[in-house]
Short mmCIF file of C-alpha atoms in Angstrom, two decimals:
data_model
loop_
_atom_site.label_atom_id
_atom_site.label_comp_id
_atom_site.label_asym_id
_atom_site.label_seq_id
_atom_site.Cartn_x
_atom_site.Cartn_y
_atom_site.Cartn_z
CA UNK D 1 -17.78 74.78 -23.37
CA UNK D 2 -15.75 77.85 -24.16
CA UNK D 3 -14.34 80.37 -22.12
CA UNK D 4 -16.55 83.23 -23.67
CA UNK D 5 -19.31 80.90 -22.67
CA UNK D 6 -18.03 80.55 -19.43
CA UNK D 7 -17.54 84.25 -18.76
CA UNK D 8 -20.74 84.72 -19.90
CA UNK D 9 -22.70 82.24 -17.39
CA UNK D 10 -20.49 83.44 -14.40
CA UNK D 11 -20.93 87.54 -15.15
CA UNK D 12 -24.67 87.06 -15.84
CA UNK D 13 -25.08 84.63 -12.90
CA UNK D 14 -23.98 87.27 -11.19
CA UNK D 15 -25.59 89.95 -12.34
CA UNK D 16 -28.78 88.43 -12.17
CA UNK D 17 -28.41 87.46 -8.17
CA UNK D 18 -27.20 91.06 -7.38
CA UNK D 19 -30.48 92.44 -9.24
CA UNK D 20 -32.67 89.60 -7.49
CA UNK D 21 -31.72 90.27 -3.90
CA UNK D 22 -31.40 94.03 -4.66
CA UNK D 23 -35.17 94.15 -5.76
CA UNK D 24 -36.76 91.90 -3.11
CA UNK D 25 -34.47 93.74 -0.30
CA UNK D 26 -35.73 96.78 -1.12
CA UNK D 27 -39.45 95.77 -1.70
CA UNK D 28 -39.39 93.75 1.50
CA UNK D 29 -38.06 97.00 3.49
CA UNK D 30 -38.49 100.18 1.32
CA UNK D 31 -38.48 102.37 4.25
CA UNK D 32 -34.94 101.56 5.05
CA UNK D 33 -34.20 103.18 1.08
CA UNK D 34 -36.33 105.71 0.55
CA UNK D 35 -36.76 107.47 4.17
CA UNK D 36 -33.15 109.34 3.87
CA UNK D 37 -33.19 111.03 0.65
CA UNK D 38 -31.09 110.53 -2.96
CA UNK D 39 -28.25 109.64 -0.87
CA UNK D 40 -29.41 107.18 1.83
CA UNK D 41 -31.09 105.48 -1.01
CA UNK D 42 -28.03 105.15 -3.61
CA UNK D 43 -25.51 104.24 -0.92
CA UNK D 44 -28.56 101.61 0.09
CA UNK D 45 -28.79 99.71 -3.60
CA UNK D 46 -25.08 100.22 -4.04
CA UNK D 47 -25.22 97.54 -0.67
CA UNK D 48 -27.57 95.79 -1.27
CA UNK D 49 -26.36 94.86 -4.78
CA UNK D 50 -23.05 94.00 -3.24
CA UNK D 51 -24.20 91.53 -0.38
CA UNK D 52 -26.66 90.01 -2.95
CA UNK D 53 -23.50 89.77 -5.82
CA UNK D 54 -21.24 88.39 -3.13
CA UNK D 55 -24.46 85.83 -1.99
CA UNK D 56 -24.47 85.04 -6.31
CA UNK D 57 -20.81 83.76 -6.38
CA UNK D 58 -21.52 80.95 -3.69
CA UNK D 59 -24.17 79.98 -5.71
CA UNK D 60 -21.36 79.58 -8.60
CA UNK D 61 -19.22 77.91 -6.10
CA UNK D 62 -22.09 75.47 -5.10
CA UNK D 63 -23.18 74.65 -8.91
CA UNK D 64 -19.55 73.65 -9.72
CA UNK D 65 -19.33 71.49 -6.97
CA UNK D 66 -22.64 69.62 -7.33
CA UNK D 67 -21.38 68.87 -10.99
CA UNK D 68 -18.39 67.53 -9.52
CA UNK D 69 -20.21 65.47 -6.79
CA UNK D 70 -22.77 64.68 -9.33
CA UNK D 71 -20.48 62.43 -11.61
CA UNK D 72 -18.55 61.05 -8.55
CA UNK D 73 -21.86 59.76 -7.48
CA UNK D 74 -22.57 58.21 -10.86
CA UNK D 75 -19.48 56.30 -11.21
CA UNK D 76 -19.78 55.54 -7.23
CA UNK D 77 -23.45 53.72 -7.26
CA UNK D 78 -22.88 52.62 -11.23
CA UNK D 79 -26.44 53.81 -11.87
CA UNK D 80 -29.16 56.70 -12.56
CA UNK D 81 -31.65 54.64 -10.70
CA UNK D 82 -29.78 53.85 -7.31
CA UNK D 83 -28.43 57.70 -7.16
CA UNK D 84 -31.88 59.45 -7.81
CA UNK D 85 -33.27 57.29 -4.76
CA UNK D 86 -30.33 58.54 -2.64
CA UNK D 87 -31.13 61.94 -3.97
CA UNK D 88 -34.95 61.41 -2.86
CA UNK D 89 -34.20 60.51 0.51
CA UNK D 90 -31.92 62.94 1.07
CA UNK D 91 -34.64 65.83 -0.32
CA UNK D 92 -36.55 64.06 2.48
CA UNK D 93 -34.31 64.44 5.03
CA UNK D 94 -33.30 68.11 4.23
CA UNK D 95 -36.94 69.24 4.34
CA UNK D 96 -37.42 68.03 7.54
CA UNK D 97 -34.34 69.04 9.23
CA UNK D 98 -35.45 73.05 7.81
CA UNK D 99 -38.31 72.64 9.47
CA UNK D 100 -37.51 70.98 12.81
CA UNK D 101 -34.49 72.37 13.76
CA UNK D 102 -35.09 76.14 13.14
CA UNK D 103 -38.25 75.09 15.39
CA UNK D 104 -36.59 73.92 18.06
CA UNK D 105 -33.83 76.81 17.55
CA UNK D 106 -36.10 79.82 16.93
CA UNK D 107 -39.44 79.05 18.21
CA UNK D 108 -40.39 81.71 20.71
CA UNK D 109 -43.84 82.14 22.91
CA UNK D 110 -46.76 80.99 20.91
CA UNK D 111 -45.00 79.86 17.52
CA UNK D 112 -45.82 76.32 16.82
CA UNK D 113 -43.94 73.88 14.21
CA UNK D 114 -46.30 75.35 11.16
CA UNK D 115 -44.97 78.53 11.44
CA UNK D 116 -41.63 76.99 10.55
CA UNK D 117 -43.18 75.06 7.56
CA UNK D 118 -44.25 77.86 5.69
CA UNK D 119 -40.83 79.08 4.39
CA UNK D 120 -39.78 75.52 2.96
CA UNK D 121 -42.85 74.25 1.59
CA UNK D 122 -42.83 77.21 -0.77
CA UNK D 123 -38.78 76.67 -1.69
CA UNK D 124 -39.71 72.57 -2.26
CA UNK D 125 -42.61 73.68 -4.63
CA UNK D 126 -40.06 76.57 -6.00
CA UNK D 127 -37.35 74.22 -6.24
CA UNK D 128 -39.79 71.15 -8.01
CA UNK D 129 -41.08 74.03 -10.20
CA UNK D 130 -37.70 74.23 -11.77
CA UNK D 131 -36.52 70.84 -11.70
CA UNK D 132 -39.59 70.17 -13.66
CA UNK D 133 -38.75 72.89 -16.40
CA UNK D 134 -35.29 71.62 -16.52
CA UNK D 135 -36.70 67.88 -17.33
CA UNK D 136 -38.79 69.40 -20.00
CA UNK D 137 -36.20 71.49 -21.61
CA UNK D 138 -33.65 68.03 -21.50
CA UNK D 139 -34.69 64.53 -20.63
CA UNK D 140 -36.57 62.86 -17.81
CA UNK D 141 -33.91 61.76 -16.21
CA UNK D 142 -32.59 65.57 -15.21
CA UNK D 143 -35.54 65.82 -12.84
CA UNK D 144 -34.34 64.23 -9.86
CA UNK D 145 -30.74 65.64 -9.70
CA UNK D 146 -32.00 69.41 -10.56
CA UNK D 147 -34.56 69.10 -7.35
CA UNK D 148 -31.76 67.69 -5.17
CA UNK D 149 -29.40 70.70 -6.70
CA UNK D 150 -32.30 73.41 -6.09
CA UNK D 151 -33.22 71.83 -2.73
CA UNK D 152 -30.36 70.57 -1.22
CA UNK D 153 -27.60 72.56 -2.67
CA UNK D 154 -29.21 75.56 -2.05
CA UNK D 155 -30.03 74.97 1.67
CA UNK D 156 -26.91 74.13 2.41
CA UNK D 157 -25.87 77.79 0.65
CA UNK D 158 -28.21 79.43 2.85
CA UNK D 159 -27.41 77.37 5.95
CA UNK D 160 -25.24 80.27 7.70
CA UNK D 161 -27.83 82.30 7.34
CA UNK D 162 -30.44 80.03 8.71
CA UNK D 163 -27.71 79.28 11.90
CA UNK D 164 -27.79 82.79 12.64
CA UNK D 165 -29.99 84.16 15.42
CA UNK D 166 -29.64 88.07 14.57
CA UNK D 167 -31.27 86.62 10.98
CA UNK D 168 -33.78 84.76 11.77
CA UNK D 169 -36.24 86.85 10.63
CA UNK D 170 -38.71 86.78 7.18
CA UNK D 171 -36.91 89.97 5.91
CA UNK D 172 -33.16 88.96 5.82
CA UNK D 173 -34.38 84.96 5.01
CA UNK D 174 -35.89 86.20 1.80
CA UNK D 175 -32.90 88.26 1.16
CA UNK D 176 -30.84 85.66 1.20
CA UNK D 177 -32.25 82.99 0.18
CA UNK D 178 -33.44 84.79 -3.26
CA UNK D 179 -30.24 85.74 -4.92
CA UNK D 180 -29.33 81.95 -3.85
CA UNK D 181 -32.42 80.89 -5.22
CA UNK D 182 -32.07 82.60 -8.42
CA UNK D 183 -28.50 81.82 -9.65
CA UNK D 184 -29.07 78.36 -9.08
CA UNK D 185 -32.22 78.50 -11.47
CA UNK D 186 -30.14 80.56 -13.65
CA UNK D 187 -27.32 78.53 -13.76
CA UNK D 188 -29.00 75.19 -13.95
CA UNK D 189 -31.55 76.18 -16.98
CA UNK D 190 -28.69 77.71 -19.03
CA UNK D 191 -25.82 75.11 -19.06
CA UNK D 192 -27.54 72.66 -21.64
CA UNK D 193 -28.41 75.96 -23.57
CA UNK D 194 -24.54 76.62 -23.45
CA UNK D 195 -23.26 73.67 -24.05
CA UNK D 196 -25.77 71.73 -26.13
CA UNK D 197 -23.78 71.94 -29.53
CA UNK D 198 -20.34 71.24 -27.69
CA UNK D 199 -20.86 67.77 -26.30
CA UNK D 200 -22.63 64.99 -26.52
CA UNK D 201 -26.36 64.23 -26.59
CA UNK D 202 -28.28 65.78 -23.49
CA UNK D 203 -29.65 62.99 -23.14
CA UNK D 204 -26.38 62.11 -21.11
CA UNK D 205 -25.98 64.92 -19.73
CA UNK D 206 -28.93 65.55 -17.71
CA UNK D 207 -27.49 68.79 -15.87
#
């Protein structure tokens, strides 16, 4: 891959978390934008876009080193088969942890453990959702790995948020969890576009 073809997946990556989290902030709270006037309201996007932009780039960061870990863990268990089954378990593992341990963080009064589902069940059927279009856009053997990146990858990403008591709330979990979200989509369902005539068959390369 190029470096014009690198620029372009790291600007647009980035452009497209800073628009992400700089729509659902504001849709999720309008009144904090539009209650002050012109002002209140372009100083408002011109923040939101920046947390959201900043939020993009560890997304980048996270990618990068997936792909890293990813072929570390290849040559390391010598096979698809024995990695993907890691991968599963570890899918397992993450989705329970979300749930139980913001519970027993978090849960105040008359909030039970299904309160705490809600949240991940949605990201694991967001997160399959794309896996899925990434195996049908490649080869069968991407699924696995792109639900452990958009699962697992991501949740670690948005683990200082979800550690943080001042945001554990719906509003600032959404808003920082979609410009996460997004990239990650973005970034996984355009590398084989990018580099698909300068390598070999994606049928190796499943990510």
């Amino acid at each position: 891959m190029n470096a014009r073809k690198v620029v372009y997946l790291f600007f647009s990556t980035l452009l497209i978390g800073a628009l992400s989290g700089a729509v659902v902030g504001i849709v999720i709270d309008p009144s904090t934008y539009f209650s002050g006037g012109f002002l209140n309201f372009l100083f408002g996007l011109i923040w939101i876009l920046g947390i959201s932009a900043a939020i993009s780039l560890v997304a980048q960061m996270g990618y990068f080193a997936y792909l890293t870990l990813h072929r570390f863990a290849l040559s390391l268990f010598k096979t698809t088969k024995l990695w993907n089954r890691v991968q599963i378990v570890l899918i397992a593992f993450v989705f329970f942890d979300l749930v139980y341990f913001r519970y027993t963080a978090f849960a105040e009064g008359t909030e039970t453990i299904l309160d705490y589902m809600v949240m991940p069940i949605i990201f694991l059927a967001f997160a399959g959702a794309v896996a899925y279009r990434k195996k049908i856009e490649t080869n069968s053997q991407a699924f696995v790995p792109a639900f452990f990146f958009m699962f697992v990858v991501t949740t670690i990403e948005w683990l200082p948020a979800l550690t943080v008591g001042t945001v554990n709330e719906s509003k600032w979990l959404w808003i920082y969890i979609t410009p996460l979200f997004v990239s990650n989509a973005w970034q996984l369902l355009l590398l084989h576009r990018l580099t698909k005539n300068s390598g070999p068959s994606l049928k190796k390369k499943p990510l």
